[in-house]
Coordinates of C-alpha atoms in Angstrom, one line a residue:
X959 CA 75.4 -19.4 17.7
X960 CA 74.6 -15.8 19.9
X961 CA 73.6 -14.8 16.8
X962 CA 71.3 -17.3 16.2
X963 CA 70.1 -17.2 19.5
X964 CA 69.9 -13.3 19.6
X965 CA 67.4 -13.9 16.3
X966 CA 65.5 -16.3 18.0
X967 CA 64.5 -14.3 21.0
X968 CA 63.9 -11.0 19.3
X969 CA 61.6 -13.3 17.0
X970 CA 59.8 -14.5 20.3
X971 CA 59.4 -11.3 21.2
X972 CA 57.9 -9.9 18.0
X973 CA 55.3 -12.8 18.0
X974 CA 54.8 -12.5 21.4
X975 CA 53.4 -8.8 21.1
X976 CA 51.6 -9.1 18.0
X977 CA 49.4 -11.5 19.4
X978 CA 48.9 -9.5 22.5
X979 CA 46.3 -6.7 20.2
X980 CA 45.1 -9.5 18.6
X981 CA 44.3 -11.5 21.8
X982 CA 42.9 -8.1 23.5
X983 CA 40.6 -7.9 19.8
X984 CA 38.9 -11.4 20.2
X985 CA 38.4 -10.1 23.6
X986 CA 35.9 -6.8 23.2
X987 CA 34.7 -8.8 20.5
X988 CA 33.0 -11.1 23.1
X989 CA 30.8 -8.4 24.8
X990 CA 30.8 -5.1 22.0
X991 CA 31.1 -5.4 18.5
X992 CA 34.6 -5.8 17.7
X993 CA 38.1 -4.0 16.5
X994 CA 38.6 -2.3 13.5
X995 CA 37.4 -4.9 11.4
X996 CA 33.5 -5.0 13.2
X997 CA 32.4 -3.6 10.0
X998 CA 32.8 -6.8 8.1
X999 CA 32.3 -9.2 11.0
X1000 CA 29.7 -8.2 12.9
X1001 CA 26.4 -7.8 11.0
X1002 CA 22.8 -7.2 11.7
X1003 CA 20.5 -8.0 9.5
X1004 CA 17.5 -5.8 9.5
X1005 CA 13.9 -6.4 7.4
X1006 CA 12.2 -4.1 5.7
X1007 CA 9.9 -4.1 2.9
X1008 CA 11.7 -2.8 -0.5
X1009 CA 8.5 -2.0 -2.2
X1010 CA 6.5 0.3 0.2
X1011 CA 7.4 4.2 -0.5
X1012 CA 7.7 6.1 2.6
X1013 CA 8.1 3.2 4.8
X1014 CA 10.6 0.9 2.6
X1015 CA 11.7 1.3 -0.5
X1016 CA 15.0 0.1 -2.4
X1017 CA 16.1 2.3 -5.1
X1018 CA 19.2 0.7 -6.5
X1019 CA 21.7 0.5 -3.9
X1020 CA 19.8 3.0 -1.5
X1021 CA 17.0 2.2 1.1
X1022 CA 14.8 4.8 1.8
X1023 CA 11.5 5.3 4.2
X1024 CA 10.4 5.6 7.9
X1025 CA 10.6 2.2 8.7
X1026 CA 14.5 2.5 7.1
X1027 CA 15.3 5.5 9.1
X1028 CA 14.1 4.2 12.6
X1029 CA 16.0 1.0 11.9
X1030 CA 18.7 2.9 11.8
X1031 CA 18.0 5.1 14.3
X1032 CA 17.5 2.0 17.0
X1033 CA 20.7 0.1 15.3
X1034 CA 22.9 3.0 16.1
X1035 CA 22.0 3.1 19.4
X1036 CA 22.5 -0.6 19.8
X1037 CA 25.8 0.0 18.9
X1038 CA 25.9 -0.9 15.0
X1039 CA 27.4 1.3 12.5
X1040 CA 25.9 2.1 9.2
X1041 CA 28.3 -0.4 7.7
X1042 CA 27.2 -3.3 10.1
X1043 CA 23.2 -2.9 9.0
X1044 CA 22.6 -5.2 6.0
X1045 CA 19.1 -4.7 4.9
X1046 CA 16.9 -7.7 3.8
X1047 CA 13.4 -7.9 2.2
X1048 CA 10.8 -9.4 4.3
X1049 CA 7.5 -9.8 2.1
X1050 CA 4.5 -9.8 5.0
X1051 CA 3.8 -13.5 4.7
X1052 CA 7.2 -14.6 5.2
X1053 CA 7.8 -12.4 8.3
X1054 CA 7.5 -14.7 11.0
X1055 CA 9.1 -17.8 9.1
X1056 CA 11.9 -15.4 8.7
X1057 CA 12.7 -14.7 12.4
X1058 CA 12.6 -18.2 13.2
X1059 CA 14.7 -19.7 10.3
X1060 CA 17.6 -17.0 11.3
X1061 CA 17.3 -14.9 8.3
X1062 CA 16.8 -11.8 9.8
X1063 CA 17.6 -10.6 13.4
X1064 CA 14.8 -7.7 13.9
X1065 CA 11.9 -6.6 11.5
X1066 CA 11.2 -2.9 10.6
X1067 CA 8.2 -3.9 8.0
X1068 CA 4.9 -1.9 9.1
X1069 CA 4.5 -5.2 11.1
X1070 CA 1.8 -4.8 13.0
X1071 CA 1.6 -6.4 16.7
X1072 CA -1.4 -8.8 16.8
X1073 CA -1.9 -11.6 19.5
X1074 CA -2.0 -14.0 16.7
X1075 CA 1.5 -12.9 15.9
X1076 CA 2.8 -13.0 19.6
X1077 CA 2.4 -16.7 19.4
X1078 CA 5.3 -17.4 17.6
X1079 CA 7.8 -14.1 17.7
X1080 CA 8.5 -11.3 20.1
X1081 CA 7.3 -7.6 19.4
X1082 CA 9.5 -4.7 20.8
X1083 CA 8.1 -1.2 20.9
X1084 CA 5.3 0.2 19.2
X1085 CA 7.7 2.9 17.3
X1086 CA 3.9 4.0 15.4
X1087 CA 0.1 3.9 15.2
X1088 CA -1.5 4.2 11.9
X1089 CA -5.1 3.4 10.8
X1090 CA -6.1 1.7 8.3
X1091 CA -8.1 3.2 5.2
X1092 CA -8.8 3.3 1.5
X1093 CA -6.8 4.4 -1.7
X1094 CA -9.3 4.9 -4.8
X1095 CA -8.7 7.1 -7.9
X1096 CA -9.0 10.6 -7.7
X1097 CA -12.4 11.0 -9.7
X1098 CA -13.9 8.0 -7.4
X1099 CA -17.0 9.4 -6.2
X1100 CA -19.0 6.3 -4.3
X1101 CA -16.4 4.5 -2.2
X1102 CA -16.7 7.1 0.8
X1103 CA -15.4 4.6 3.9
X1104 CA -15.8 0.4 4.2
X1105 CA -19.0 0.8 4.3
X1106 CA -19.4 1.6 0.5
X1107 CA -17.3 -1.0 -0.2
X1108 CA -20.4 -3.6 -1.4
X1109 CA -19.7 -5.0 -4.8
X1110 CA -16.3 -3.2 -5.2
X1111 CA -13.2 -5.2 -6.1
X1112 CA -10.8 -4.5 -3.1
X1113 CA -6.9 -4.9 -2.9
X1114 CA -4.5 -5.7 -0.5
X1115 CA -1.7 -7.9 0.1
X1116 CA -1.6 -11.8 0.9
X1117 CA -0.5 -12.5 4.3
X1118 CA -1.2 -8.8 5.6
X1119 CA -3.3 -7.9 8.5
X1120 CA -5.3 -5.8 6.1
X1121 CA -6.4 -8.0 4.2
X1122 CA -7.7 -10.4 7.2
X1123 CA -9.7 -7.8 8.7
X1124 CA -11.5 -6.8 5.3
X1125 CA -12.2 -10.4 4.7
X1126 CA -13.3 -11.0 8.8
X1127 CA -15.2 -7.5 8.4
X1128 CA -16.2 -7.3 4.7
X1129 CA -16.2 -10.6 3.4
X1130 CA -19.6 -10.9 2.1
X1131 CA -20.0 -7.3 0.0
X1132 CA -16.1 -7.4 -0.9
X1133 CA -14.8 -9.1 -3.6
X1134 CA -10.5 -9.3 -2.1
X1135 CA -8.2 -9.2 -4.7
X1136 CA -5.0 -10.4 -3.2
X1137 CA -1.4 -9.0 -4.7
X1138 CA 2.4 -9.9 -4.0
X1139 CA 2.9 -6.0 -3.1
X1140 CA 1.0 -2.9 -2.6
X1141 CA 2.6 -1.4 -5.7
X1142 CA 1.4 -4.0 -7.6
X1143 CA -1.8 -3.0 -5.9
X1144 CA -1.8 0.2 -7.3
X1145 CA -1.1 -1.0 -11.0
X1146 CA -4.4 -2.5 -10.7
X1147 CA -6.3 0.5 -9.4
X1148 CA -4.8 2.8 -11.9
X1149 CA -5.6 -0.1 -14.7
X1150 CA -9.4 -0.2 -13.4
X1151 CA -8.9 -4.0 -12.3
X1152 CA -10.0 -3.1 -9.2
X1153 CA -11.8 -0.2 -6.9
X1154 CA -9.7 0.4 -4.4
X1155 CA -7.0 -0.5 -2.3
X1156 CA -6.7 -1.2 1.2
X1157 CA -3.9 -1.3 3.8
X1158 CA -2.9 1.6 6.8
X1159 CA -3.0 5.1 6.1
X1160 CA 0.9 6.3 6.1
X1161 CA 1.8 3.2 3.7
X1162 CA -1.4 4.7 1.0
X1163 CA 0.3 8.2 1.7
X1164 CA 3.4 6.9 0.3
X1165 CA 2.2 5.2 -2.5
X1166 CA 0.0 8.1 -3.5
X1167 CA 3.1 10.5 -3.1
X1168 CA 5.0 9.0 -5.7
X1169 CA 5.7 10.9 -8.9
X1170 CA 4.2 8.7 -11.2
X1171 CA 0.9 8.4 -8.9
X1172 CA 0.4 11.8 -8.0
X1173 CA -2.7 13.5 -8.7
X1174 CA -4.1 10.4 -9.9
X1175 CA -4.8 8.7 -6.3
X1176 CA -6.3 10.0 -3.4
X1177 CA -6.7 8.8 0.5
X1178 CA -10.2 7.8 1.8
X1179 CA -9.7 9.6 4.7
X1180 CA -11.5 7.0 6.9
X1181 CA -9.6 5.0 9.3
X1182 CA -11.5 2.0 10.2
X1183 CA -8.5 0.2 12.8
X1184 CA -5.8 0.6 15.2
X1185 CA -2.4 -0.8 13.9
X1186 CA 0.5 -0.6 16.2
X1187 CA 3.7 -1.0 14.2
X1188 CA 6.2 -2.9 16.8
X1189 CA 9.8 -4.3 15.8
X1190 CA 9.9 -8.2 15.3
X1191 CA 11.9 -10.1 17.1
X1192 CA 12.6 -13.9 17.2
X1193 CA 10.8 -15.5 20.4
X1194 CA 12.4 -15.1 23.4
X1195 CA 14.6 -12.6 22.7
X1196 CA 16.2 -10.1 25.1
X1197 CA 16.5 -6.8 22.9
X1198 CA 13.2 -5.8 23.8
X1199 CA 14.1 -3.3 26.9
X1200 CA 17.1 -2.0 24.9
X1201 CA 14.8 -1.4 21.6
X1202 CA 12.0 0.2 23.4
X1203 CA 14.5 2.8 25.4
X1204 CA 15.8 3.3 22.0
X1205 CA 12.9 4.4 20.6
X1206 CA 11.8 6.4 23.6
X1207 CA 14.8 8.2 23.2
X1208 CA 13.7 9.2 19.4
X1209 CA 10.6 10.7 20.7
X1210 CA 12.2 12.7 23.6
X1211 CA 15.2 13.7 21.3
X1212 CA 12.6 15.2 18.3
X1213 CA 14.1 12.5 15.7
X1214 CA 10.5 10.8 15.9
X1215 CA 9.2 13.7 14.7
X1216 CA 11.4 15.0 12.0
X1217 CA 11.4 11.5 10.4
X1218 CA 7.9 11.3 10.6
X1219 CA 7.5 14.9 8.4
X1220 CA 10.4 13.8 6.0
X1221 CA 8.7 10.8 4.9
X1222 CA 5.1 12.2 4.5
X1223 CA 6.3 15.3 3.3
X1224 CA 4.2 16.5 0.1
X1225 CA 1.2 14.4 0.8
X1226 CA -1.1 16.2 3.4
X1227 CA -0.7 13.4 5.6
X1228 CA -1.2 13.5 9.3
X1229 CA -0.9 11.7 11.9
X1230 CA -3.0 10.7 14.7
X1231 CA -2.2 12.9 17.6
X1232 CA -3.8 11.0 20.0
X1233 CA -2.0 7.9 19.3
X1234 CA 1.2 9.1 18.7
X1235 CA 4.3 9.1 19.4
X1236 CA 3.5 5.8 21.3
X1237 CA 5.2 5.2 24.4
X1238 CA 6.8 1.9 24.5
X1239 CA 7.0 0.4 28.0
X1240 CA 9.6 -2.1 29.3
X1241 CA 9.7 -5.8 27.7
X1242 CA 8.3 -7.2 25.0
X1243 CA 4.6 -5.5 23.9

């Protein structure tokens, strides 16, 4: 019977301080991201576009791009590991459906902050300020800016802010040819389906950088717009002041910068120095 009894207790005493790390794990997990096993239990899921070289591009397994880099940059700084981010596509016309439904928890997608937007989700930052402008072929002598556009069969993608301004701007010369993706975009202007394509400057830079495009495409070099890539967010939501002093913080700290170069590298891009780096203020923009 002591022995029994001896058993008993030491068996009490075992449970008793297993649970204690346990207990102190559910704990942090409350307000930071967890114990050893955050990895697998505390996701966020970030969109990006998979098709958009430069900005956000999936090759195999790996994402690549600006817009992939400052996602990570901002994650990190929200606390998430590499291993917590899961990337998901976010095609521009589902964008806002997708913050609302839960599917995402942020957007990184050269999503453009527009008042129309702000209606129905929340836009932290901007983190950039592109322009947009004009891919043609490299032997295209007429299309000069949107101006020359009358008669030309014009590209862009459904749902995109590009393609609303060309059709609110150009509607009447422009014949819109709307596309799932920019890259499919560019199929058709190297084809000769249509003229040119339209979207913002850095996003033609990547396309046009790529090995199987270059040489062949070239960059208007007219920017007729001001877009101001923000950081979705679903409406409402309270990551706004902590986003925006993350990205603040990748200006000050030369990340901005250096990402900026490693994704345009090769293309004789530039940005607008008299819009950038942007300087996101407190709240939501």
């Amino acid at each position: 019977m002591k022995l029994f009894t001896r058993r008993a207790g030491t068996s009490h005493r075992m449970r008793r301080a297993l649970s204690l790390p346990l207990i102190a794990c559910l704990g942090l997990s409350l307000s930071l991201t967890g114990c050893s096993s955050s990895d697998s239990g505390h996701k966020i899921r970030i969109g990006i576009k998979y098709d958009q070289p430069g900005m956000g591009y999936q090759d195999g397994k790996e994402f690549t791009g600006f817009d992939v880099d400052v996602a990570r940059y901002v994650a990190k700084k929200l606390g998430y590991s590499e291993n917590q981010i899961e990337f998901v596509e976010s095609p521009s016309a589902n964008r806002e459906n997708m913050l609302a439904n839960g599917q995402v928890d942020m957007i990184f997608a050269t999503y453009s902050i527009t008042d129309s937007r702000k209606k129905t989700i929340d836009f932290a930052g901007p983190y950039y300020v592109a322009g947009q402008d004009l891919l043609v072929r490299a032997d295209e002598k007429d299309i000069t800016g949107p101006d020359t556009l009358n008669g030309k069969n014009l590209c862009s993608v459904t749902g995109s802010t590009s393609a609303k301004k060309i059709q609110d701007k150009f509607a009447k010369q422009v014949n819109l040819v709307n596309q799932n993706s920019y890259s499919d975009c560019v199929v058709a202007l190297n084809g000769g389906v249509v003229d040119a394509v339209t979207t913002d400057d850095i996003i033609l830079a990547g396309l046009a950088s790529t090995k199987a495009n270059r040489g062949k495409l070239k960059l208007v070099g007219k920017t007729f717009t001001t877009e101001k890539y923000g950081v979705g967010l679903p409406k409402g939501s309270d990551k706004c002041e902590a986003i925006n002093k993350a990205i603040n913080e990748m200006v000050e700290d030369g990340t901005w910068q250096k990402l900026v170069e490693k994704n345009t590298a090769g293309t004789g891009y530039s940005y607008d120095a008299s819009k950038n780096p942007p300087k996101p203020t407190g709240g939501c923009a």
